[in-house]
GROMACS .gro file of N, CA, C and O in nm:
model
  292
    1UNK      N    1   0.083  -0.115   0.000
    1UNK     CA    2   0.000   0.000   0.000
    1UNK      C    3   0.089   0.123   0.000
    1UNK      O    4   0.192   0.124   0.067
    2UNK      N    5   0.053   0.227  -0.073
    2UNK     CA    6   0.087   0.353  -0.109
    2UNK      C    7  -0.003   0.480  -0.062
    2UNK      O    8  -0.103   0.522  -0.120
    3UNK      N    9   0.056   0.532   0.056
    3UNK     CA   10   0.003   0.635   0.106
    3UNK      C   11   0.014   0.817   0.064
    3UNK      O   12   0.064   0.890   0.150
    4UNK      N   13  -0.020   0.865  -0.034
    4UNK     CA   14   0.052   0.979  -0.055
    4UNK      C   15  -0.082   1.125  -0.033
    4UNK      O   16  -0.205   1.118  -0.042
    5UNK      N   17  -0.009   1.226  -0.009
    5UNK     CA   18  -0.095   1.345   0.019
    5UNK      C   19  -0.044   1.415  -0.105
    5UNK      O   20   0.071   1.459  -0.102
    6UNK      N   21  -0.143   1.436  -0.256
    6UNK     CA   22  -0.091   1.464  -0.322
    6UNK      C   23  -0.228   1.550  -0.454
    6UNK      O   24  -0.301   1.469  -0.511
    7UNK      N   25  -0.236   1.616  -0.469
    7UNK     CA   26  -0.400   1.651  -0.614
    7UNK      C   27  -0.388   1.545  -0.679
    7UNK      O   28  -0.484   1.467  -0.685
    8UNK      N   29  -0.263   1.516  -0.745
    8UNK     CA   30  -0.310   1.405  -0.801
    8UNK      C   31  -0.248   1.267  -0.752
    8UNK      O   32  -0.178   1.244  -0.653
    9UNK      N   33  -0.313   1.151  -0.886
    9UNK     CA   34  -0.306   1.009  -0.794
    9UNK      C   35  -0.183   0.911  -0.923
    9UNK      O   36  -0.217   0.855  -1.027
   10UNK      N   37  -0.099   0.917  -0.889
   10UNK     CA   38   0.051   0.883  -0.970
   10UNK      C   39  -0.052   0.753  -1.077
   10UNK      O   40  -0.161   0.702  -1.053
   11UNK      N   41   0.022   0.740  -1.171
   11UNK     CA   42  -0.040   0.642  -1.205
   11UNK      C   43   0.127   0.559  -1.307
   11UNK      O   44   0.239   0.609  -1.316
   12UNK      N   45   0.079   0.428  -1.363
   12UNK     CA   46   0.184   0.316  -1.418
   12UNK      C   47   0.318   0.323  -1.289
   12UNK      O   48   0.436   0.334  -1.321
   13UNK      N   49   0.255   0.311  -1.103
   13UNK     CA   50   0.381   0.302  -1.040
   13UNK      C   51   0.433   0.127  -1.048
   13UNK      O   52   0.541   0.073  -1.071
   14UNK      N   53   0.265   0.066  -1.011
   14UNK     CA   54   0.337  -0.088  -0.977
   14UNK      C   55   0.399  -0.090  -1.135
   14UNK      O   56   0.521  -0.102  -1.143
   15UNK      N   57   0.327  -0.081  -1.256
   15UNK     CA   58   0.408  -0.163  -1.335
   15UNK      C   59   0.557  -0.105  -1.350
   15UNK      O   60   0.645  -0.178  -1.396
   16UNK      N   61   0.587   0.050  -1.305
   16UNK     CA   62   0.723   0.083  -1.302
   16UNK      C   63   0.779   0.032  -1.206
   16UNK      O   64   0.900   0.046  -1.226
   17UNK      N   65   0.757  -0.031  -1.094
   17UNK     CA   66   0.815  -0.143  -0.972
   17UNK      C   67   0.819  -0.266  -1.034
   17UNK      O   68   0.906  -0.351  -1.014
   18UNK      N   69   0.693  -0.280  -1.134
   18UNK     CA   70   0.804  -0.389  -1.226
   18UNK      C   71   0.902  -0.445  -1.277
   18UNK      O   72   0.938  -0.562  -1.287
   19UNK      N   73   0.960  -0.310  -1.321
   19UNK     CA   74   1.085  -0.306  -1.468
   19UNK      C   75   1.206  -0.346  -1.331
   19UNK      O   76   1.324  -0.341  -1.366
   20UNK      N   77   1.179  -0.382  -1.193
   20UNK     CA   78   1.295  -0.440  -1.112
   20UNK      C   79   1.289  -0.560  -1.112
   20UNK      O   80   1.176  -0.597  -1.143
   21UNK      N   81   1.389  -0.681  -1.084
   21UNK     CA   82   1.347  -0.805  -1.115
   21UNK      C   83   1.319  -0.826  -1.029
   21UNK      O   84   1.208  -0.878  -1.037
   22UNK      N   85   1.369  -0.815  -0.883
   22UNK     CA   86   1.331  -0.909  -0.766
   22UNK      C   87   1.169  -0.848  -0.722
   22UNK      O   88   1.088  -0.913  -0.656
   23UNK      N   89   1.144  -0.700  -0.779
   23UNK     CA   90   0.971  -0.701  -0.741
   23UNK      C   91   0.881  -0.757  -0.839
   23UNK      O   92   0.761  -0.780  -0.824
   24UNK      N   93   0.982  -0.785  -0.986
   24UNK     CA   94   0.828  -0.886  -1.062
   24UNK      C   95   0.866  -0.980  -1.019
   24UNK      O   96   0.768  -1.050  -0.995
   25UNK      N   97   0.980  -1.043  -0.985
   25UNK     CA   98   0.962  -1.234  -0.940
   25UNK      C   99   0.885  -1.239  -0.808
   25UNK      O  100   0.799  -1.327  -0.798
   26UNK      N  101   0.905  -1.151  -0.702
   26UNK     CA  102   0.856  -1.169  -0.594
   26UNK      C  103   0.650  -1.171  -0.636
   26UNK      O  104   0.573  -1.239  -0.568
   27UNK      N  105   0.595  -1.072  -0.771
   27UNK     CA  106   0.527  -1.036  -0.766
   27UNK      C  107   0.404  -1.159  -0.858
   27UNK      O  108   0.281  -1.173  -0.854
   28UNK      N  109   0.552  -1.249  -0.957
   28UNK     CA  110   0.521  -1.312  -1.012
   28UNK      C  111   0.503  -1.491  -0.873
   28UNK      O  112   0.407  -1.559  -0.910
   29UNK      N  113   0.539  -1.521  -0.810
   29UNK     CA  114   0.535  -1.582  -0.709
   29UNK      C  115   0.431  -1.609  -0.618
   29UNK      O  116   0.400  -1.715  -0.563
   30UNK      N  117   0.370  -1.467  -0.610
   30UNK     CA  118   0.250  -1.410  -0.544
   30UNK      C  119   0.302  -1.398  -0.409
   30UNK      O  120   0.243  -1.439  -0.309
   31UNK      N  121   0.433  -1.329  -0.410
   31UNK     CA  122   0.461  -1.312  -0.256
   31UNK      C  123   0.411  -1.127  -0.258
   31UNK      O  124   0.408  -1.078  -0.145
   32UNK      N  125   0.388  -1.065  -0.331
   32UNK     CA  126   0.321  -0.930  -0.379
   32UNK      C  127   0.208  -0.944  -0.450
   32UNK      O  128   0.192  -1.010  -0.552
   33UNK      N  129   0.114  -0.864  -0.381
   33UNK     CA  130  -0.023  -0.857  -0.431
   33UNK      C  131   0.024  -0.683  -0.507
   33UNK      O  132   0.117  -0.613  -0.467
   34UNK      N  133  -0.079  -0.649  -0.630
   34UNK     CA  134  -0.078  -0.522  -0.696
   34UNK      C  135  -0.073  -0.453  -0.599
   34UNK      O  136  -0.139  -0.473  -0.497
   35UNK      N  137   0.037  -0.325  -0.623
   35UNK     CA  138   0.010  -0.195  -0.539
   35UNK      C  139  -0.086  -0.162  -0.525
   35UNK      O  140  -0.157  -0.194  -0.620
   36UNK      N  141  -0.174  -0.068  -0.393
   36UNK     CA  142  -0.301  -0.032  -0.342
   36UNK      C  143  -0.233   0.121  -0.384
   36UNK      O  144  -0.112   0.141  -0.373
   37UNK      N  145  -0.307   0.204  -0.422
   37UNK     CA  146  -0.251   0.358  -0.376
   37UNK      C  147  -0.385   0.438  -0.346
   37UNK      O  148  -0.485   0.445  -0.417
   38UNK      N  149  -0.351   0.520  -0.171
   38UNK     CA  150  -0.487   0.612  -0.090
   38UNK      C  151  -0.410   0.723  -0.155
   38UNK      O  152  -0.297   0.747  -0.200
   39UNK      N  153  -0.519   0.775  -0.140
   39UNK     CA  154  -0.499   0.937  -0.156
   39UNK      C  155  -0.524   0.968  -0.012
   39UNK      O  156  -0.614   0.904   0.044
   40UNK      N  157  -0.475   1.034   0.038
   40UNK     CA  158  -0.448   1.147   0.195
   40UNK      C  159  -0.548   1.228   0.177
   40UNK      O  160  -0.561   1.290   0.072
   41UNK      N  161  -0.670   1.240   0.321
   41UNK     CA  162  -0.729   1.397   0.329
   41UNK      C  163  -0.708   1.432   0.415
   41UNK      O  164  -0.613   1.388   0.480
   42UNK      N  165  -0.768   1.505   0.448
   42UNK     CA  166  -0.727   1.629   0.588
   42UNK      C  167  -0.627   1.638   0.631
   42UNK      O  168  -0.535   1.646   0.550
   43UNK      N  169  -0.589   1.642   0.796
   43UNK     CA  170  -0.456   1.670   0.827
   43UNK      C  171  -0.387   1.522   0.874
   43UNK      O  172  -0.399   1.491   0.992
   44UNK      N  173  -0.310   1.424   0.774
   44UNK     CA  174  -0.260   1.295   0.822
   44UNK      C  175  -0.148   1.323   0.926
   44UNK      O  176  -0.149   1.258   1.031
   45UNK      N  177  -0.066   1.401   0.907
   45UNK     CA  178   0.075   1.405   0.979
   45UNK      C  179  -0.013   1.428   1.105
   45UNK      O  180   0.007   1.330   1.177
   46UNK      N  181  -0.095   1.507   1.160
   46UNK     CA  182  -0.212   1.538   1.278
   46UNK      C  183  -0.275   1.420   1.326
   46UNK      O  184  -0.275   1.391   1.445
   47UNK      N  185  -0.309   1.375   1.268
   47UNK     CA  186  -0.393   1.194   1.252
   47UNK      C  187  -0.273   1.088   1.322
   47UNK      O  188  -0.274   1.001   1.409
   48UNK      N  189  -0.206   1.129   1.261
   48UNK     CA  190  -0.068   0.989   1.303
   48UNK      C  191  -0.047   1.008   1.404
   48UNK      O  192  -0.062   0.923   1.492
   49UNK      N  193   0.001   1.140   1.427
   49UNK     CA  194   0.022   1.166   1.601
   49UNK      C  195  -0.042   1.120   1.697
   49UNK      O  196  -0.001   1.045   1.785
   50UNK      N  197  -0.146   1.164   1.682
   50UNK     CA  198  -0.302   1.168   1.762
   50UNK      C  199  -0.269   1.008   1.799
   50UNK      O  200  -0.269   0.965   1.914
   51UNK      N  201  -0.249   0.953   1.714
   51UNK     CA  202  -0.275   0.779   1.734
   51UNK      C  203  -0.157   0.748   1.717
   51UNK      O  204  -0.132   0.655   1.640
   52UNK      N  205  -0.093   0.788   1.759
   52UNK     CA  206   0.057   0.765   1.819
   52UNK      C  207   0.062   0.744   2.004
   52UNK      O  208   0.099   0.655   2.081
   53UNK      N  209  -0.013   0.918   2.021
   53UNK     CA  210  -0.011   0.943   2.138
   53UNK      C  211  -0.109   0.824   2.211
   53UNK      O  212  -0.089   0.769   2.319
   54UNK      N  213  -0.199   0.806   2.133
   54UNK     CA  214  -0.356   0.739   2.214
   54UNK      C  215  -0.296   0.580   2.231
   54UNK      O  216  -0.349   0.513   2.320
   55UNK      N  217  -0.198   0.523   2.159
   55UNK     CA  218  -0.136   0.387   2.187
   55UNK      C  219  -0.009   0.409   2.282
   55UNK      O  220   0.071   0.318   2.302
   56UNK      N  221   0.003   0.529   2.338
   56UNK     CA  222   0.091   0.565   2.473
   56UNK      C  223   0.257   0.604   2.375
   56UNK      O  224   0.353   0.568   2.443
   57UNK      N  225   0.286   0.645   2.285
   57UNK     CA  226   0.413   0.712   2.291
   57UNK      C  227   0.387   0.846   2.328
   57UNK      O  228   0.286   0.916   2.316
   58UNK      N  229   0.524   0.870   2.388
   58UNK     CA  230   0.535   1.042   2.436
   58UNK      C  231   0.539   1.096   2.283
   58UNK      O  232   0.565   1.039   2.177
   59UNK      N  233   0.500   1.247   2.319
   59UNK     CA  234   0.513   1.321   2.188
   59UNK      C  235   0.652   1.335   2.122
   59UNK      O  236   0.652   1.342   1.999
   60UNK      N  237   0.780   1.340   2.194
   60UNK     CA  238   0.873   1.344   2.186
   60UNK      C  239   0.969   1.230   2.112
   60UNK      O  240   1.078   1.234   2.055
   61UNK      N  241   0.869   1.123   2.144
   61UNK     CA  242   0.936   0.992   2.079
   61UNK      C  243   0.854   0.986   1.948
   61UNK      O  244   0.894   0.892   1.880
   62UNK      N  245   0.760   1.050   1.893
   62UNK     CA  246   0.744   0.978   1.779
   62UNK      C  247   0.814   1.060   1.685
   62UNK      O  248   0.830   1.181   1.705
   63UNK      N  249   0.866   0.987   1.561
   63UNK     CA  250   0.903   0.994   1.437
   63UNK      C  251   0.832   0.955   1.316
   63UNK      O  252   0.751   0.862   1.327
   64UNK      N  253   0.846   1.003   1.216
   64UNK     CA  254   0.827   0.974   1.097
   64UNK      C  255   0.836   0.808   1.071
   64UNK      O  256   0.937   0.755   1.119
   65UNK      N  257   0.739   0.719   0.998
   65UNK     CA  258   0.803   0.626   0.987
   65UNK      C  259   0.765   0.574   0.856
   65UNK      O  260   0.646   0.557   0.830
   66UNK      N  261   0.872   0.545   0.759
   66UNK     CA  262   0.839   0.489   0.614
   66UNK      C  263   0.760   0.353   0.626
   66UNK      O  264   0.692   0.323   0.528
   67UNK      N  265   0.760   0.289   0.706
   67UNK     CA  266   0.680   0.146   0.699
   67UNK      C  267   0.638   0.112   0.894
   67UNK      O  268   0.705   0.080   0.992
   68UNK      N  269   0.458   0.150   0.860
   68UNK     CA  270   0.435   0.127   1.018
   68UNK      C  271   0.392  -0.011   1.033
   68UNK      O  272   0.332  -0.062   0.938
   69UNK      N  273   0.413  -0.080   1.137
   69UNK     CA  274   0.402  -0.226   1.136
   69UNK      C  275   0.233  -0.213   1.189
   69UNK      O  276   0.152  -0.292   1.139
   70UNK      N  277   0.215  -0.174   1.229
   70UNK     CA  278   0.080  -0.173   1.345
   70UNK      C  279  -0.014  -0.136   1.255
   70UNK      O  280   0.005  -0.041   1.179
   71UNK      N  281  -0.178  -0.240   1.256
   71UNK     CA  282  -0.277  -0.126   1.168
   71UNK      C  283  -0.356  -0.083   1.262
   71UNK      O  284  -0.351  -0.112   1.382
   72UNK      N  285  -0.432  -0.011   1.205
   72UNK     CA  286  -0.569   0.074   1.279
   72UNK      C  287  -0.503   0.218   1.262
   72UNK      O  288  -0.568   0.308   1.316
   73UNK      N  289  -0.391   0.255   1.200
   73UNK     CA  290  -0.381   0.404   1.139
   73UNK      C  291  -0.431   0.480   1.048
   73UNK      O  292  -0.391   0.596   1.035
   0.00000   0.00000   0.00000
């Protein structure tokens, strides 16, 4: 899944994650399902926090994170 805050909505990414080999073999394998891509509304960076804080990190400890393990964000 592909999260981006953006007007518009990218388009030909999975098949350009294609043209790599180890993401079409992995994709050809079925260890990869097709890219998902959300579009972002309102305020996410606000959102993340919020539910950062509400699962108990201090404000201070959270960071940015390219891949969150946890769902319900």
């Amino acid at each position: 899944m592909l999260y981006i805050k953006s007007k518009y909505m990218p388009e030909g990414v999975d098949e350009a994650l294609r043209s790599n080999f180890h993401y079409d073999y992995c994709r050809k394998l079925g260890q990869l399902k097709p890219l998902k891509i959300f579009k972002l509304r309102g305020d996410p960076e606000r959102e993340y926090i919020n539910a950062c804080i509400a699962n108990g990190q201090r404000l201070g400890d959270i960071k940015p994170a390219l891949l969150y393990p946890y769902s319900g964000l």
